[in-house]
């Protein structure tokens, strides 16, 4: 498993589809996960430190777990199949509960726990966003299509702001 962090929530243009972007803690790869608007809002609000006047669903879940004397110690992104990401909540007693990746990430922010990504998920869905200096690569460089997609992805990231989720 590879430890990752949430970079943020973005909107993919022109489809206006939200995605959450994960980045490996000790590397250059990122994993974009397309998610629903409610989950995007839940993640973005938690990242911004916004505390709602009444608990939202993910807040309620963490509150219930803690009220029962347990804690979420990590969130794991365990698989990706047909562009669907699968998550798990890991509890202190070793119990795991299956989850949508987006819900697991929203819970992770509220539970302030570590986020892990399976090596196989990173290998399949991970993309390198940073540029390498010429001559440093030990592997062949990306194809023209990969470079074009990477450039489009970077342009998309440059143009998206958290305010895009308001209203």
PDB file of C-alpha atoms in Angstrom:
ATOM      1  CA  UNK A   1       0.000   0.000   0.000  1.00  0.00           C
ATOM      2  CA  UNK A   2       1.139   3.535  -0.806  1.00  0.00           C
ATOM      3  CA  UNK A   3       0.266   6.440   1.467  1.00  0.00           C
ATOM      4  CA  UNK A   4      -1.542   9.236  -0.368  1.00  0.00           C
ATOM      5  CA  UNK A   5      -3.000  12.618   0.460  1.00  0.00           C
ATOM      6  CA  UNK A   6      -5.933  14.501  -0.969  1.00  0.00           C
ATOM      7  CA  UNK A   7      -4.719  17.350  -3.163  1.00  0.00           C
ATOM      8  CA  UNK A   8      -8.206  18.701  -3.665  1.00  0.00           C
ATOM      9  CA  UNK A   9     -11.437  18.544  -5.567  1.00  0.00           C
ATOM     10  CA  UNK A  10     -11.607  19.798  -9.126  1.00  0.00           C
ATOM     11  CA  UNK A  11     -14.159  20.069 -11.905  1.00  0.00           C
ATOM     12  CA  UNK A  12     -13.333  18.395 -15.200  1.00  0.00           C
ATOM     13  CA  UNK A  13     -14.214  20.550 -18.161  1.00  0.00           C
ATOM     14  CA  UNK A  14     -16.188  20.491 -20.407  1.00  0.00           C
ATOM     15  CA  UNK A  15     -18.284  17.776 -18.698  1.00  0.00           C
ATOM     16  CA  UNK A  16     -18.381  19.613 -15.333  1.00  0.00           C
ATOM     17  CA  UNK A  17     -17.743  16.252 -13.640  1.00  0.00           C
ATOM     18  CA  UNK A  18     -16.110  16.593 -10.190  1.00  0.00           C
ATOM     19  CA  UNK A  19     -13.017  14.611  -9.328  1.00  0.00           C
ATOM     20  CA  UNK A  20     -10.851  14.233  -6.273  1.00  0.00           C
ATOM     21  CA  UNK A  21      -7.127  14.170  -6.856  1.00  0.00           C
ATOM     22  CA  UNK A  22      -4.882  12.030  -4.671  1.00  0.00           C
ATOM     23  CA  UNK A  23      -1.085  12.327  -4.620  1.00  0.00           C
ATOM     24  CA  UNK A  24       1.347   9.742  -3.329  1.00  0.00           C
ATOM     25  CA  UNK A  25       3.205  11.101  -0.296  1.00  0.00           C
ATOM     26  CA  UNK A  26       6.647   9.978  -1.403  1.00  0.00           C
ATOM     27  CA  UNK A  27       6.469  10.137  -5.170  1.00  0.00           C
ATOM     28  CA  UNK A  28       5.155  11.971  -8.178  1.00  0.00           C
ATOM     29  CA  UNK A  29       2.064  10.005  -9.137  1.00  0.00           C
ATOM     30  CA  UNK A  30      -1.480  11.278  -8.769  1.00  0.00           C
ATOM     31  CA  UNK A  31      -4.754   9.364  -8.901  1.00  0.00           C
ATOM     32  CA  UNK A  32      -7.799  11.230 -10.248  1.00  0.00           C
ATOM     33  CA  UNK A  33     -11.095   9.722  -9.077  1.00  0.00           C
ATOM     34  CA  UNK A  34     -14.301  10.993 -10.662  1.00  0.00           C
ATOM     35  CA  UNK A  35     -16.950  11.427  -7.978  1.00  0.00           C
ATOM     36  CA  UNK A  36     -20.464  12.753  -7.462  1.00  0.00           C
ATOM     37  CA  UNK A  37     -21.270  16.354  -6.653  1.00  0.00           C
ATOM     38  CA  UNK A  38     -22.449  15.693  -3.055  1.00  0.00           C
ATOM     39  CA  UNK A  39     -19.233  13.818  -2.249  1.00  0.00           C
ATOM     40  CA  UNK A  40     -17.157  16.528  -3.928  1.00  0.00           C
ATOM     41  CA  UNK A  41     -18.845  19.120  -1.730  1.00  0.00           C
ATOM     42  CA  UNK A  42     -18.327  16.992   1.390  1.00  0.00           C
ATOM     43  CA  UNK A  43     -14.610  16.610   0.640  1.00  0.00           C
ATOM     44  CA  UNK A  44     -14.099  20.258  -0.315  1.00  0.00           C
ATOM     45  CA  UNK A  45     -15.915  21.555   2.787  1.00  0.00           C
ATOM     46  CA  UNK A  46     -13.850  19.328   5.077  1.00  0.00           C
ATOM     47  CA  UNK A  47     -10.620  20.410   3.389  1.00  0.00           C
ATOM     48  CA  UNK A  48     -11.577  24.042   3.917  1.00  0.00           C
ATOM     49  CA  UNK A  49     -12.346  23.393   7.583  1.00  0.00           C
ATOM     50  CA  UNK A  50     -16.013  24.326   7.221  1.00  0.00           C
ATOM     51  CA  UNK A  51     -18.070  22.946  10.107  1.00  0.00           C
ATOM     52  CA  UNK A  52     -21.780  22.791   9.265  1.00  0.00           C
ATOM     53  CA  UNK A  53     -24.308  23.865  11.907  1.00  0.00           C
ATOM     54  CA  UNK A  54     -25.697  20.300  11.934  1.00  0.00           C
ATOM     55  CA  UNK A  55     -23.727  17.151  11.105  1.00  0.00           C
ATOM     56  CA  UNK A  56     -23.748  16.087   7.483  1.00  0.00           C
ATOM     57  CA  UNK A  57     -23.806  12.370   6.612  1.00  0.00           C
ATOM     58  CA  UNK A  58     -20.026  11.821   6.804  1.00  0.00           C
ATOM     59  CA  UNK A  59     -19.822  13.814  10.049  1.00  0.00           C
ATOM     60  CA  UNK A  60     -22.643  11.686  11.480  1.00  0.00           C
ATOM     61  CA  UNK A  61     -20.873   8.464  10.526  1.00  0.00           C
ATOM     62  CA  UNK A  62     -17.649   9.500  12.264  1.00  0.00           C
ATOM     63  CA  UNK A  63     -19.629  10.711  15.318  1.00  0.00           C
ATOM     64  CA  UNK A  64     -21.485   7.356  15.559  1.00  0.00           C
ATOM     65  CA  UNK A  65     -18.263   5.342  15.258  1.00  0.00           C
ATOM     66  CA  UNK A  66     -16.640   7.414  18.005  1.00  0.00           C
ATOM     67  CA  UNK A  67     -19.756   7.281  20.217  1.00  0.00           C
ATOM     68  CA  UNK A  68     -19.545   3.485  20.026  1.00  0.00           C
ATOM     69  CA  UNK A  69     -15.971   3.634  21.303  1.00  0.00           C
ATOM     70  CA  UNK A  70     -14.192   2.977  18.028  1.00  0.00           C
ATOM     71  CA  UNK A  71     -12.146   4.970  15.559  1.00  0.00           C
ATOM     72  CA  UNK A  72     -11.346   4.923  11.879  1.00  0.00           C
ATOM     73  CA  UNK A  73      -7.568   4.518  11.730  1.00  0.00           C
ATOM     74  CA  UNK A  74      -7.155   4.510   7.963  1.00  0.00           C
ATOM     75  CA  UNK A  75      -8.945   4.631   4.667  1.00  0.00           C
ATOM     76  CA  UNK A  76      -7.791   2.343   1.882  1.00  0.00           C
ATOM     77  CA  UNK A  77      -8.388   2.610  -1.858  1.00  0.00           C
ATOM     78  CA  UNK A  78      -8.223  -1.096  -2.605  1.00  0.00           C
ATOM     79  CA  UNK A  79      -9.300  -1.631  -6.210  1.00  0.00           C
ATOM     80  CA  UNK A  80     -10.349  -0.041  -9.459  1.00  0.00           C
ATOM     81  CA  UNK A  81     -12.495  -1.932 -11.950  1.00  0.00           C
ATOM     82  CA  UNK A  82     -13.991  -0.324 -15.059  1.00  0.00           C
ATOM     83  CA  UNK A  83     -13.081   3.119 -13.681  1.00  0.00           C
ATOM     84  CA  UNK A  84     -14.955   2.424 -10.433  1.00  0.00           C
ATOM     85  CA  UNK A  85     -12.798   2.859  -7.338  1.00  0.00           C
ATOM     86  CA  UNK A  86     -13.389   0.740  -4.246  1.00  0.00           C
ATOM     87  CA  UNK A  87     -12.542   1.893  -0.752  1.00  0.00           C
ATOM     88  CA  UNK A  88     -12.455   0.508   2.768  1.00  0.00           C
ATOM     89  CA  UNK A  89     -12.671   1.987   6.222  1.00  0.00           C
ATOM     90  CA  UNK A  90     -10.168   0.375   8.608  1.00  0.00           C
ATOM     91  CA  UNK A  91     -11.029   0.422  12.302  1.00  0.00           C
ATOM     92  CA  UNK A  92      -8.648   0.212  15.277  1.00  0.00           C
ATOM     93  CA  UNK A  93      -9.720  -3.365  16.046  1.00  0.00           C
ATOM     94  CA  UNK A  94      -8.825  -4.578  12.527  1.00  0.00           C
ATOM     95  CA  UNK A  95     -12.368  -4.571  11.182  1.00  0.00           C
ATOM     96  CA  UNK A  96     -12.781  -3.263   7.642  1.00  0.00           C
ATOM     97  CA  UNK A  97     -15.938  -2.015   5.977  1.00  0.00           C
ATOM     98  CA  UNK A  98     -16.321  -1.694   2.222  1.00  0.00           C
ATOM     99  CA  UNK A  99     -17.076   1.794   0.931  1.00  0.00           C
ATOM    100  CA  UNK A 100     -17.230   3.905  -2.156  1.00  0.00           C
ATOM    101  CA  UNK A 101     -13.854   5.592  -2.517  1.00  0.00           C
ATOM    102  CA  UNK A 102     -15.429   9.054  -2.416  1.00  0.00           C
ATOM    103  CA  UNK A 103     -17.262   8.360   0.849  1.00  0.00           C
ATOM    104  CA  UNK A 104     -14.148   6.813   2.381  1.00  0.00           C
ATOM    105  CA  UNK A 105     -12.134   9.918   1.508  1.00  0.00           C
ATOM    106  CA  UNK A 106     -14.796  12.226   2.993  1.00  0.00           C
ATOM    107  CA  UNK A 107     -14.694  10.145   6.196  1.00  0.00           C
ATOM    108  CA  UNK A 108     -10.874  10.191   6.251  1.00  0.00           C
ATOM    109  CA  UNK A 109     -10.811  13.972   6.343  1.00  0.00           C
ATOM    110  CA  UNK A 110     -13.241  14.044   9.262  1.00  0.00           C
ATOM    111  CA  UNK A 111     -11.563  11.202  11.161  1.00  0.00           C
ATOM    112  CA  UNK A 112      -8.140  12.746  10.475  1.00  0.00           C
ATOM    113  CA  UNK A 113      -6.712   9.373   9.520  1.00  0.00           C
ATOM    114  CA  UNK A 114      -4.172   8.179   6.982  1.00  0.00           C
ATOM    115  CA  UNK A 115      -5.153   7.305   3.433  1.00  0.00           C
ATOM    116  CA  UNK A 116      -3.589   4.365   1.613  1.00  0.00           C
ATOM    117  CA  UNK A 117      -3.804   3.288  -2.018  1.00  0.00           C
ATOM    118  CA  UNK A 118      -3.165  -0.262  -3.203  1.00  0.00           C
ATOM    119  CA  UNK A 119      -0.077  -0.599  -5.378  1.00  0.00           C
ATOM    120  CA  UNK A 120      -2.224  -2.140  -8.129  1.00  0.00           C
ATOM    121  CA  UNK A 121      -4.554   0.893  -8.123  1.00  0.00           C
ATOM    122  CA  UNK A 122      -1.620   3.304  -8.303  1.00  0.00           C
ATOM    123  CA  UNK A 123      -0.088   1.274 -11.131  1.00  0.00           C
ATOM    124  CA  UNK A 124      -3.341   1.228 -13.101  1.00  0.00           C
ATOM    125  CA  UNK A 125      -4.766   4.689 -12.423  1.00  0.00           C
ATOM    126  CA  UNK A 126      -1.769   6.754 -11.315  1.00  0.00           C
ATOM    127  CA  UNK A 127      -0.430   9.499 -13.571  1.00  0.00           C
ATOM    128  CA  UNK A 128       2.773  11.501 -13.286  1.00  0.00           C
ATOM    129  CA  UNK A 129       2.059  15.219 -13.342  1.00  0.00           C
ATOM    130  CA  UNK A 130       5.514  16.680 -12.722  1.00  0.00           C
ATOM    131  CA  UNK A 131       8.000  17.077 -15.566  1.00  0.00           C
ATOM    132  CA  UNK A 132      11.274  15.127 -15.591  1.00  0.00           C
ATOM    133  CA  UNK A 133      14.516  16.687 -16.712  1.00  0.00           C
ATOM    134  CA  UNK A 134      15.855  15.341 -19.952  1.00  0.00           C
ATOM    135  CA  UNK A 135      18.245  12.454 -19.492  1.00  0.00           C
ATOM    136  CA  UNK A 136      16.906  11.446 -16.060  1.00  0.00           C
ATOM    137  CA  UNK A 137      14.252   9.023 -17.227  1.00  0.00           C
ATOM    138  CA  UNK A 138      15.147   5.375 -17.029  1.00  0.00           C
ATOM    139  CA  UNK A 139      11.871   4.374 -18.613  1.00  0.00           C
ATOM    140  CA  UNK A 140      10.572   5.346 -22.044  1.00  0.00           C
ATOM    141  CA  UNK A 141       8.739   8.669 -22.086  1.00  0.00           C
ATOM    142  CA  UNK A 142       4.989   9.032 -22.566  1.00  0.00           C
ATOM    143  CA  UNK A 143       3.406   8.673 -25.970  1.00  0.00           C
ATOM    144  CA  UNK A 144       2.056  11.689 -27.822  1.00  0.00           C
ATOM    145  CA  UNK A 145      -1.505  10.845 -26.690  1.00  0.00           C
ATOM    146  CA  UNK A 146      -0.392  10.540 -23.060  1.00  0.00           C
ATOM    147  CA  UNK A 147       1.415  13.871 -23.273  1.00  0.00           C
ATOM    148  CA  UNK A 148      -1.669  15.540 -24.746  1.00  0.00           C
ATOM    149  CA  UNK A 149      -3.907  14.073 -22.004  1.00  0.00           C
ATOM    150  CA  UNK A 150      -1.430  15.118 -19.333  1.00  0.00           C
ATOM    151  CA  UNK A 151      -1.290  18.651 -20.746  1.00  0.00           C
ATOM    152  CA  UNK A 152      -5.123  18.834 -20.796  1.00  0.00           C
ATOM    153  CA  UNK A 153      -5.231  17.550 -17.209  1.00  0.00           C
ATOM    154  CA  UNK A 154      -2.729  20.190 -16.062  1.00  0.00           C
ATOM    155  CA  UNK A 155      -4.679  22.947 -17.812  1.00  0.00           C
ATOM    156  CA  UNK A 156      -7.836  21.692 -16.132  1.00  0.00           C
ATOM    157  CA  UNK A 157      -6.170  21.749 -12.699  1.00  0.00           C
ATOM    158  CA  UNK A 158      -4.919  25.297 -13.285  1.00  0.00           C
ATOM    159  CA  UNK A 159      -8.431  26.596 -14.015  1.00  0.00           C
ATOM    160  CA  UNK A 160     -10.472  24.994 -11.214  1.00  0.00           C
ATOM    161  CA  UNK A 161     -11.202  26.662  -7.880  1.00  0.00           C
ATOM    162  CA  UNK A 162     -13.108  25.458  -4.784  1.00  0.00           C
ATOM    163  CA  UNK A 163     -15.729  28.130  -5.503  1.00  0.00           C
ATOM    164  CA  UNK A 164     -16.747  26.120  -8.583  1.00  0.00           C
ATOM    165  CA  UNK A 165     -18.726  23.907  -6.172  1.00  0.00           C
ATOM    166  CA  UNK A 166     -20.835  26.688  -4.650  1.00  0.00           C
ATOM    167  CA  UNK A 167     -24.546  26.538  -5.299  1.00  0.00           C
TER     168      UNK A 167
END
